[in-house]
PDB file of C-alpha atoms in Angstrom:
ATOM      1  CA  SER A 120     -12.967  13.134 -24.080  1.00 30.00           C
ATOM      2  CA  ALA A 121     -14.044  15.164 -21.077  1.00 35.00           C
ATOM      3  CA  ALA A 122     -14.430  18.909 -21.212  1.00 32.00           C
ATOM      4  CA  GLY A 123     -11.074  20.637 -20.985  1.00 33.00           C
ATOM      5  CA  ALA A 124      -9.127  17.464 -21.740  1.00 36.00           C
ATOM      6  CA  GLY A 125      -7.136  16.595 -24.821  1.00 36.00           C
ATOM      7  CA  SER A 126      -7.150  13.405 -26.842  1.00 38.00           C
ATOM      8  CA  VAL A 127      -7.348   9.973 -25.289  1.00 37.00           C
ATOM      9  CA  SER A 128      -4.001   8.175 -25.559  1.00 40.00           C
ATOM     10  CA  ARG A 129      -2.596   4.975 -24.068  1.00 44.00           C
ATOM     11  CA  ASN A 130      -5.414   4.424 -21.567  1.00 47.00           C
ATOM     12  CA  ILE A 131      -5.357   7.830 -19.946  1.00 43.00           C
ATOM     13  CA  GLU A 132      -7.455  10.887 -20.640  1.00 41.00           C
ATOM     14  CA  VAL A 133      -4.750  13.429 -21.293  1.00 41.00           C
ATOM     15  CA  ALA A 134      -5.071  16.975 -20.006  1.00 48.00           C
ATOM     16  CA  GLY A 135      -1.655  18.315 -19.029  1.00 64.00           C
ATOM     17  CA  LYS A 136       0.113  14.968 -18.741  1.00 86.00           C
ATOM     18  CA  VAL A 137       1.097  12.609 -21.538  1.00 94.00           C
ATOM     19  CA  PRO A 138       0.988   8.828 -20.954  1.00 95.00           C
ATOM     20  CA  LEU A 139       3.678   7.730 -18.506  1.00 96.00           C
ATOM     21  CA  SER A 140       5.477   5.553 -21.062  1.00 95.00           C
ATOM     22  CA  GLU A 141       5.785   8.544 -23.362  1.00 95.00           C
ATOM     23  CA  PHE A 142       6.950  10.829 -20.566  1.00 95.00           C
ATOM     24  CA  LEU A 143       9.597   8.401 -19.322  1.00 96.00           C
ATOM     25  CA  SER A 144      10.946   7.788 -22.824  1.00 95.00           C
ATOM     26  CA  ARG A 145      12.745  11.138 -22.630  1.00 95.00           C
ATOM     27  CA  TYR A 146      15.210   9.445 -20.269  1.00 95.00           C
ATOM     28  CA  ASP A 147      16.399   7.355 -23.208  1.00 95.00           C
ATOM     29  CA  ASP A 148      18.262  10.460 -24.342  1.00 95.00           C
ATOM     30  CA  PRO A 149      21.621  10.462 -22.484  1.00 91.00           C
ATOM     31  CA  ASN A 150      21.690  14.255 -22.724  1.00 94.00           C
ATOM     32  CA  TYR A 151      18.353  14.725 -20.996  1.00 94.00           C
ATOM     33  CA  ARG A 152      18.892  16.127 -17.502  1.00 92.00           C
ATOM     34  CA  GLY A 153      15.328  16.721 -16.326  1.00 93.00           C
ATOM     35  CA  VAL A 154      14.017  15.297 -13.055  1.00 94.00           C
ATOM     36  CA  MET A 155      10.551  14.389 -11.837  1.00 95.00           C
ATOM     37  CA  ILE A 156       9.477  15.734  -8.455  1.00 95.00           C
ATOM     38  CA  MET A 157       7.551  13.260  -6.284  1.00 96.00           C
ATOM     39  CA  SER A 158       5.540  14.490  -3.318  1.00 95.00           C
ATOM     40  CA  HIS A 159       5.488  11.996  -0.424  1.00 94.00           C
ATOM     41  CA  ARG A 160       1.869  11.574   0.756  1.00 94.00           C
ATOM     42  CA  SER A 161       1.154  14.851  -1.119  1.00 94.00           C
ATOM     43  CA  HIS A 162       3.371  16.740   1.337  1.00 93.00           C
ATOM     44  CA  THR A 163       4.574  20.272   0.717  1.00 91.00           C
ATOM     45  CA  THR A 164       6.031  22.776   3.173  1.00 90.00           C
ATOM     46  CA  ASN A 165       2.433  23.415   4.318  1.00 94.00           C
ATOM     47  CA  ALA A 166       2.151  21.055   7.304  1.00 94.00           C
ATOM     48  CA  SER A 167      -1.473  22.057   7.933  1.00 96.00           C
ATOM     49  CA  MET A 168      -2.709  20.068   4.932  1.00 96.00           C
ATOM     50  CA  PRO A 169      -4.438  16.721   5.626  1.00 97.00           C
ATOM     51  CA  GLU A 170      -1.990  14.280   4.017  1.00 95.00           C
ATOM     52  CA  ASN A 171      -3.053  11.777   1.383  1.00 97.00           C
ATOM     53  CA  THR A 172      -6.160  13.763   0.444  1.00 98.00           C
ATOM     54  CA  THR A 173      -7.305  15.636  -2.648  1.00 98.00           C
ATOM     55  CA  LEU A 174      -6.721  18.931  -0.813  1.00 97.00           C
ATOM     56  CA  ALA A 175      -3.095  18.011  -0.240  1.00 97.00           C
ATOM     57  CA  MET A 176      -2.817  16.747  -3.813  1.00 97.00           C
ATOM     58  CA  ASP A 177      -3.938  20.113  -5.169  1.00 97.00           C
ATOM     59  CA  ASP A 178      -1.393  21.836  -2.922  1.00 96.00           C
ATOM     60  CA  ALA A 179       1.393  19.530  -4.124  1.00 96.00           C
ATOM     61  CA  ILE A 180       0.511  20.001  -7.794  1.00 96.00           C
ATOM     62  CA  ALA A 181       0.477  23.767  -7.297  1.00 96.00           C
ATOM     63  CA  ALA A 182       3.932  23.468  -5.714  1.00 95.00           C
ATOM     64  CA  GLY A 183       5.261  21.698  -8.813  1.00 94.00           C
ATOM     65  CA  ALA A 184       4.898  17.972  -8.081  1.00 96.00           C
ATOM     66  CA  ASP A 185       4.978  15.664 -11.100  1.00 96.00           C
ATOM     67  CA  VAL A 186       4.186  12.527  -9.085  1.00 97.00           C
ATOM     68  CA  ILE A 187       2.065  11.944  -5.983  1.00 97.00           C
ATOM     69  CA  GLU A 188       3.306   9.122  -3.746  1.00 97.00           C
ATOM     70  CA  THR A 189       0.371   7.624  -1.910  1.00 97.00           C
ATOM     71  CA  ASP A 190      -0.657   4.571   0.107  1.00 97.00           C
ATOM     72  CA  PHE A 191      -3.733   2.383   0.160  1.00 98.00           C
ATOM     73  CA  TRP A 192      -5.425  -0.111   2.435  1.00 98.00           C
ATOM     74  CA  VAL A 193      -8.548  -2.154   1.765  1.00 98.00           C
ATOM     75  CA  THR A 194     -11.685  -2.048   3.904  1.00 98.00           C
ATOM     76  CA  ARG A 195     -13.490  -5.119   5.176  1.00 98.00           C
ATOM     77  CA  ASP A 196     -15.987  -4.809   2.318  1.00 98.00           C
ATOM     78  CA  GLY A 197     -13.296  -4.498  -0.346  1.00 98.00           C
ATOM     79  CA  VAL A 198     -12.943  -0.753  -0.935  1.00 98.00           C
ATOM     80  CA  PRO A 199      -9.350   0.513  -1.355  1.00 98.00           C
ATOM     81  CA  VAL A 200      -8.873   3.770   0.564  1.00 98.00           C
ATOM     82  CA  ILE A 201      -6.054   6.297   0.759  1.00 98.00           C
ATOM     83  CA  THR A 202      -4.168   6.407   4.048  1.00 97.00           C
ATOM     84  CA  HIS A 203      -0.579   5.713   5.069  1.00 96.00           C
ATOM     85  CA  ASP A 204      -1.265   3.691   8.202  1.00 96.00           C
ATOM     86  CA  ALA A 205      -3.134   0.398   8.363  1.00 97.00           C
ATOM     87  CA  ASN A 206      -4.625   1.685  11.629  1.00 98.00           C
ATOM     88  CA  PRO A 207      -4.919   5.486  11.452  1.00 97.00           C
ATOM     89  CA  LEU A 208      -5.937   7.566  14.428  1.00 96.00           C
ATOM     90  CA  ASP A 209      -9.534   8.704  14.293  1.00 96.00           C
ATOM     91  CA  GLN A 210     -10.741  12.078  15.531  1.00 96.00           C
ATOM     92  CA  ASN A 211     -11.155  10.636  19.039  1.00 96.00           C
ATOM     93  CA  GLY A 212      -7.572   9.420  19.254  1.00 96.00           C
ATOM     94  CA  ASN A 213      -8.420   5.748  18.702  1.00 97.00           C
ATOM     95  CA  ARG A 214      -6.489   3.493  16.335  1.00 97.00           C
ATOM     96  CA  ARG A 215      -8.889   2.005  13.757  1.00 97.00           C
ATOM     97  CA  TYR A 216      -7.761  -0.882  11.573  1.00 98.00           C
ATOM     98  CA  ILE A 217      -8.999  -0.275   8.035  1.00 98.00           C
ATOM     99  CA  SER A 218      -9.284  -4.002   7.273  1.00 98.00           C
ATOM    100  CA  SER A 219     -11.730  -4.497  10.162  1.00 98.00           C
ATOM    101  CA  LEU A 220     -14.081  -1.672   9.139  1.00 98.00           C
ATOM    102  CA  ASP A 221     -16.584  -1.187   6.343  1.00 98.00           C
ATOM    103  CA  TRP A 222     -16.223   1.736   3.946  1.00 98.00           C
ATOM    104  CA  ALA A 223     -19.282   3.422   5.481  1.00 98.00           C
ATOM    105  CA  THR A 224     -17.327   3.772   8.736  1.00 98.00           C
ATOM    106  CA  VAL A 225     -13.892   4.503   7.254  1.00 98.00           C
ATOM    107  CA  ARG A 226     -15.238   7.429   5.252  1.00 98.00           C
ATOM    108  CA  THR A 227     -16.175   9.163   8.536  1.00 98.00           C
ATOM    109  CA  ILE A 228     -12.622   9.079   9.954  1.00 98.00           C
ATOM    110  CA  ARG A 229     -11.178  12.577   9.843  1.00 98.00           C
ATOM    111  CA  VAL A 230      -7.605  12.932   8.615  1.00 97.00           C
ATOM    112  CA  ARG A 231      -4.908  14.615  10.704  1.00 96.00           C
ATOM    113  CA  ASP A 232      -2.348  17.049   9.389  1.00 95.00           C
ATOM    114  CA  ARG A 233       1.413  16.773   9.997  1.00 93.00           C
ATOM    115  CA  ASN A 234       1.021  18.755  13.220  1.00 95.00           C
ATOM    116  CA  ASN A 235      -1.343  15.992  14.426  1.00 95.00           C
ATOM    117  CA  ASN A 236      -4.347  18.318  14.292  1.00 96.00           C
ATOM    118  CA  VAL A 237      -7.695  16.789  13.289  1.00 97.00           C
ATOM    119  CA  THR A 238      -8.987  18.355  10.060  1.00 97.00           C
ATOM    120  CA  SER A 239     -12.470  18.449   8.550  1.00 97.00           C
ATOM    121  CA  THR A 240     -11.380  16.176   5.670  1.00 98.00           C
ATOM    122  CA  CYS A 241     -12.195  12.474   5.933  1.00 98.00           C
ATOM    123  CA  ILE A 242     -10.386   9.447   4.500  1.00 98.00           C
ATOM    124  CA  GLN A 243     -11.119   9.151   0.787  1.00 98.00           C
ATOM    125  CA  SER A 244     -11.556   6.170  -1.479  1.00 98.00           C
ATOM    126  CA  ALA A 245      -8.779   5.365  -3.932  1.00 98.00           C
ATOM    127  CA  GLU A 246     -11.211   5.906  -6.777  1.00 98.00           C
ATOM    128  CA  GLU A 247     -12.086   9.423  -5.616  1.00 98.00           C
ATOM    129  CA  PHE A 248      -8.441  10.280  -4.988  1.00 98.00           C
ATOM    130  CA  LEU A 249      -7.075   8.993  -8.289  1.00 98.00           C
ATOM    131  CA  ARG A 250      -9.943  10.397 -10.326  1.00 98.00           C
ATOM    132  CA  HIS A 251      -9.226  13.828  -8.854  1.00 98.00           C
ATOM    133  CA  GLY A 252      -5.681  13.798 -10.218  1.00 97.00           C
ATOM    134  CA  ARG A 253      -6.334  11.985 -13.466  1.00 96.00           C
ATOM    135  CA  GLY A 254      -4.547  13.723 -16.320  1.00 94.00           C
ATOM    136  CA  ARG A 255      -3.019  16.286 -13.946  1.00 96.00           C
ATOM    137  CA  VAL A 256      -0.336  14.277 -12.173  1.00 97.00           C
ATOM    138  CA  TYR A 257       1.201  10.802 -12.045  1.00 97.00           C
ATOM    139  CA  PHE A 258       0.862   8.495  -9.037  1.00 98.00           C
ATOM    140  CA  ASN A 259       3.264   6.179  -7.215  1.00 98.00           C
ATOM    141  CA  ILE A 260       1.146   3.680  -5.255  1.00 98.00           C
ATOM    142  CA  ASP A 261       2.693   2.183  -2.124  1.00 97.00           C
ATOM    143  CA  LYS A 262       1.636  -0.478   0.400  1.00 95.00           C
ATOM    144  CA  THR A 263       0.918  -2.747  -2.563  1.00 95.00           C
ATOM    145  CA  ASP A 264       2.683  -5.775  -1.102  1.00 95.00           C
ATOM    146  CA  ALA A 265       0.690  -5.558   2.146  1.00 94.00           C
ATOM    147  CA  ASN A 266      -2.732  -5.452   0.508  1.00 94.00           C
ATOM    148  CA  ASP A 267      -5.276  -7.181  -1.705  1.00 94.00           C
ATOM    149  CA  VAL A 268      -3.879  -5.709  -4.888  1.00 96.00           C
ATOM    150  CA  SER A 269      -6.838  -6.971  -6.936  1.00 97.00           C
ATOM    151  CA  ALA A 270      -9.020  -4.318  -5.302  1.00 97.00           C
ATOM    152  CA  MET A 271      -6.737  -1.559  -6.578  1.00 97.00           C
ATOM    153  CA  VAL A 272      -6.416  -3.217  -9.997  1.00 98.00           C
ATOM    154  CA  LYS A 273     -10.209  -2.929 -10.368  1.00 98.00           C
ATOM    155  CA  VAL A 274     -10.003   0.803  -9.658  1.00 98.00           C
ATOM    156  CA  ILE A 275      -7.180   1.343 -12.165  1.00 98.00           C
ATOM    157  CA  ASP A 276      -9.111  -0.635 -14.781  1.00 97.00           C
ATOM    158  CA  LYS A 277     -12.272   1.356 -14.119  1.00 97.00           C
ATOM    159  CA  LEU A 278     -10.473   4.684 -14.452  1.00 97.00           C
ATOM    160  CA  ASN A 279      -8.270   3.527 -17.370  1.00 96.00           C
ATOM    161  CA  MET A 280      -5.211   4.814 -15.534  1.00 97.00           C
ATOM    162  CA  TRP A 281      -2.503   2.213 -16.132  1.00 97.00           C
ATOM    163  CA  GLU A 282      -0.500   4.863 -17.991  1.00 96.00           C
ATOM    164  CA  SER A 283      -0.528   7.292 -15.083  1.00 96.00           C
ATOM    165  CA  VAL A 284       0.385   5.025 -12.150  1.00 98.00           C
ATOM    166  CA  ILE A 285       3.494   3.268 -10.856  1.00 98.00           C
ATOM    167  CA  PHE A 286       3.184   0.497  -8.289  1.00 98.00           C
ATOM    168  CA  TYR A 287       5.816   0.120  -5.587  1.00 97.00           C
ATOM    169  CA  ALA A 288       5.755  -3.664  -5.481  1.00 95.00           C
ATOM    170  CA  ALA A 289       7.894  -6.745  -5.054  1.00 92.00           C
ATOM    171  CA  SER A 290       5.929  -9.731  -3.733  1.00 93.00           C
ATOM    172  CA  LYS A 291       2.766  -8.665  -5.621  1.00 95.00           C
ATOM    173  CA  LYS A 292       4.659  -7.933  -8.836  1.00 95.00           C
ATOM    174  CA  ASP A 293       3.504 -11.096 -10.636  1.00 96.00           C
ATOM    175  CA  GLU A 294      -0.131 -10.413  -9.816  1.00 96.00           C
ATOM    176  CA  LEU A 295       0.169  -6.900 -11.213  1.00 97.00           C
ATOM    177  CA  VAL A 296       1.942  -8.087 -14.361  1.00 96.00           C
ATOM    178  CA  ALA A 297      -0.793 -10.675 -14.898  1.00 96.00           C
ATOM    179  CA  ALA A 298      -3.389  -7.907 -14.657  1.00 96.00           C
ATOM    180  CA  HIS A 299      -1.479  -5.571 -16.970  1.00 96.00           C
ATOM    181  CA  PRO A 300       1.844  -6.710 -18.502  1.00 95.00           C
ATOM    182  CA  GLY A 301       2.979  -3.138 -19.133  1.00 95.00           C
ATOM    183  CA  VAL A 302       2.460  -2.047 -15.532  1.00 97.00           C
ATOM    184  CA  HIS A 303       5.065   0.447 -14.308  1.00 97.00           C
ATOM    185  CA  LEU A 304       6.895  -0.837 -11.230  1.00 97.00           C
ATOM    186  CA  GLY A 305       9.376   0.344  -8.647  1.00 97.00           C
ATOM    187  CA  CYS A 306      11.051  -1.130  -5.593  1.00 96.00           C
ATOM    188  CA  TRP A 307      13.736  -0.403  -3.014  1.00 96.00           C
ATOM    189  CA  ALA A 308      17.276  -1.060  -4.306  1.00 96.00           C
ATOM    190  CA  ALA A 309      15.827  -3.058  -7.182  1.00 96.00           C
ATOM    191  CA  SER A 310      17.646  -4.665 -10.089  1.00 95.00           C
ATOM    192  CA  ALA A 311      16.184  -5.616 -13.452  1.00 93.00           C
ATOM    193  CA  SER A 312      15.491  -9.152 -12.209  1.00 93.00           C
ATOM    194  CA  THR A 313      13.134  -7.700  -9.583  1.00 94.00           C
ATOM    195  CA  PHE A 314      10.668  -6.912 -12.368  1.00 94.00           C
ATOM    196  CA  THR A 315      10.977 -10.038 -14.495  1.00 91.00           C
ATOM    197  CA  GLY A 316       7.845 -10.395 -16.609  1.00 92.00           C
ATOM    198  CA  SER A 317       7.006  -6.715 -16.852  1.00 92.00           C
ATOM    199  CA  THR A 318       6.991  -5.371 -20.394  1.00 94.00           C
ATOM    200  CA  ALA A 319       7.295  -1.757 -19.222  1.00 94.00           C
ATOM    201  CA  LYS A 320      10.500  -0.220 -20.554  1.00 93.00           C
ATOM    202  CA  HIS A 321      11.029   2.116 -17.606  1.00 94.00           C
ATOM    203  CA  ASN A 322      10.820   0.832 -14.037  1.00 96.00           C
ATOM    204  CA  TYR A 323      12.660   2.358 -11.081  1.00 97.00           C
ATOM    205  CA  THR A 324      15.035   1.494  -8.275  1.00 96.00           C
ATOM    206  CA  GLN A 325      14.628   3.507  -5.082  1.00 96.00           C
ATOM    207  CA  GLY A 326      17.035   4.651  -2.407  1.00 95.00           C
ATOM    208  CA  SER A 327      17.601   7.394   0.155  1.00 93.00           C
ATOM    209  CA  TYR A 328      20.089  10.213   0.261  1.00 90.00           C
ATOM    210  CA  GLN A 329      20.620  12.629   3.144  1.00 88.00           C
ATOM    211  CA  PRO A 330      22.603  15.686   1.958  1.00 83.00           C
ATOM    212  CA  THR A 331      23.439  16.711   5.534  1.00 81.00           C
ATOM    213  CA  GLY A 332      24.170  13.253   6.902  1.00 79.00           C
ATOM    214  CA  THR A 333      25.513   9.820   6.103  1.00 83.00           C
ATOM    215  CA  VAL A 334      22.409   8.043   4.771  1.00 86.00           C
ATOM    216  CA  PHE A 335      22.943   6.714   1.268  1.00 90.00           C
ATOM    217  CA  THR A 336      21.395   3.700  -0.469  1.00 94.00           C
ATOM    218  CA  ASN A 337      23.537   2.034  -3.101  1.00 94.00           C
ATOM    219  CA  ILE A 338      21.330   1.643  -6.179  1.00 96.00           C
ATOM    220  CA  ASN A 339      24.178   1.339  -8.673  1.00 95.00           C
ATOM    221  CA  ALA A 340      23.219  -2.188  -9.704  1.00 95.00           C
ATOM    222  CA  GLY A 341      19.727  -1.110 -10.737  1.00 96.00           C
ATOM    223  CA  ILE A 342      21.045   1.897 -12.626  1.00 95.00           C
ATOM    224  CA  ARG A 343      23.521  -0.329 -14.491  1.00 95.00           C
ATOM    225  CA  ASP A 344      20.558  -2.535 -15.408  1.00 95.00           C
ATOM    226  CA  GLY A 345      18.832   0.468 -16.963  1.00 94.00           C
ATOM    227  CA  LEU A 346      16.357   1.212 -14.187  1.00 96.00           C
ATOM    228  CA  LEU A 347      15.509   4.814 -13.428  1.00 96.00           C
ATOM    229  CA  PRO A 348      16.812   6.123 -10.085  1.00 95.00           C
ATOM    230  CA  CYS A 349      14.198   7.303  -7.586  1.00 96.00           C
ATOM    231  CA  ILE A 350      15.893   9.228  -4.759  1.00 94.00           C
ATOM    232  CA  CYS A 351      14.279  10.050  -1.403  1.00 92.00           C
ATOM    233  CA  LEU A 352      15.898  13.273  -0.198  1.00 87.00           C
ATOM    234  CA  LEU A 353      15.894  13.192   3.605  1.00 79.00           C
ATOM    235  CA  ASN A 354      15.657  16.172   5.946  1.00 70.00           C
ATOM    236  CA  VAL A 355      15.702  18.706   3.124  1.00 59.00           C
ATOM    237  CA  HIS A 356      13.208  21.121   4.681  1.00 53.00           C
ATOM    238  CA  ASP A 357      11.488  19.174   7.469  1.00 50.00           C
ATOM    239  CA  ALA A 358      11.025  15.683   8.861  1.00 44.00           C
ATOM    240  CA  ALA A 359       8.337  14.713   6.337  1.00 40.00           C
TER     241      ALA A 359
END
């Protein structure tokens, strides 16, 4: 194993984090009351961080995040990259569609922070991003259904990270299960039937809750089916 890391277990080089299946098994105990904190796009209260970058990831981990929610799109030459929008703004204020650009161009697009300021950090490849957090944090990968998921599967295979990632997926679920039957999955207001074919014991159903408002997603059906609840807390400290 790499310097500073522990033993290799369940396809992930373990440093501070055990394999995801092992971690989630603690929820089998009805008396366990722990929660996992997921950072959306690696957000914290520091709005000056370039979202969906390794800098933001480090900030989120330092703030106590257990899971990094992130998004990927695939370049014209087949490289999955980390960005929320299919057509992010570049440093000149132009919308650039990732799917119409080669990686050599995408890697020069500078990421904006949540105040819309251009930073010195450029869009990163999924491989660079995931490798940076390997063994330190878990990942929830979004935009799966809108993309060529095979490109991301190749990255996960290369990094041996199936036990540290969850895919938010519905229409691409079968393709993911074919690639790795034990893939961890999640989806909005899901039920057990949403993930038919997956051999993972712990998948999740997602919904929103706004403590100061009226937004509430009913995910009772998924919870009754044994899915783990994943709750998006809205307007807790800012609009992120």
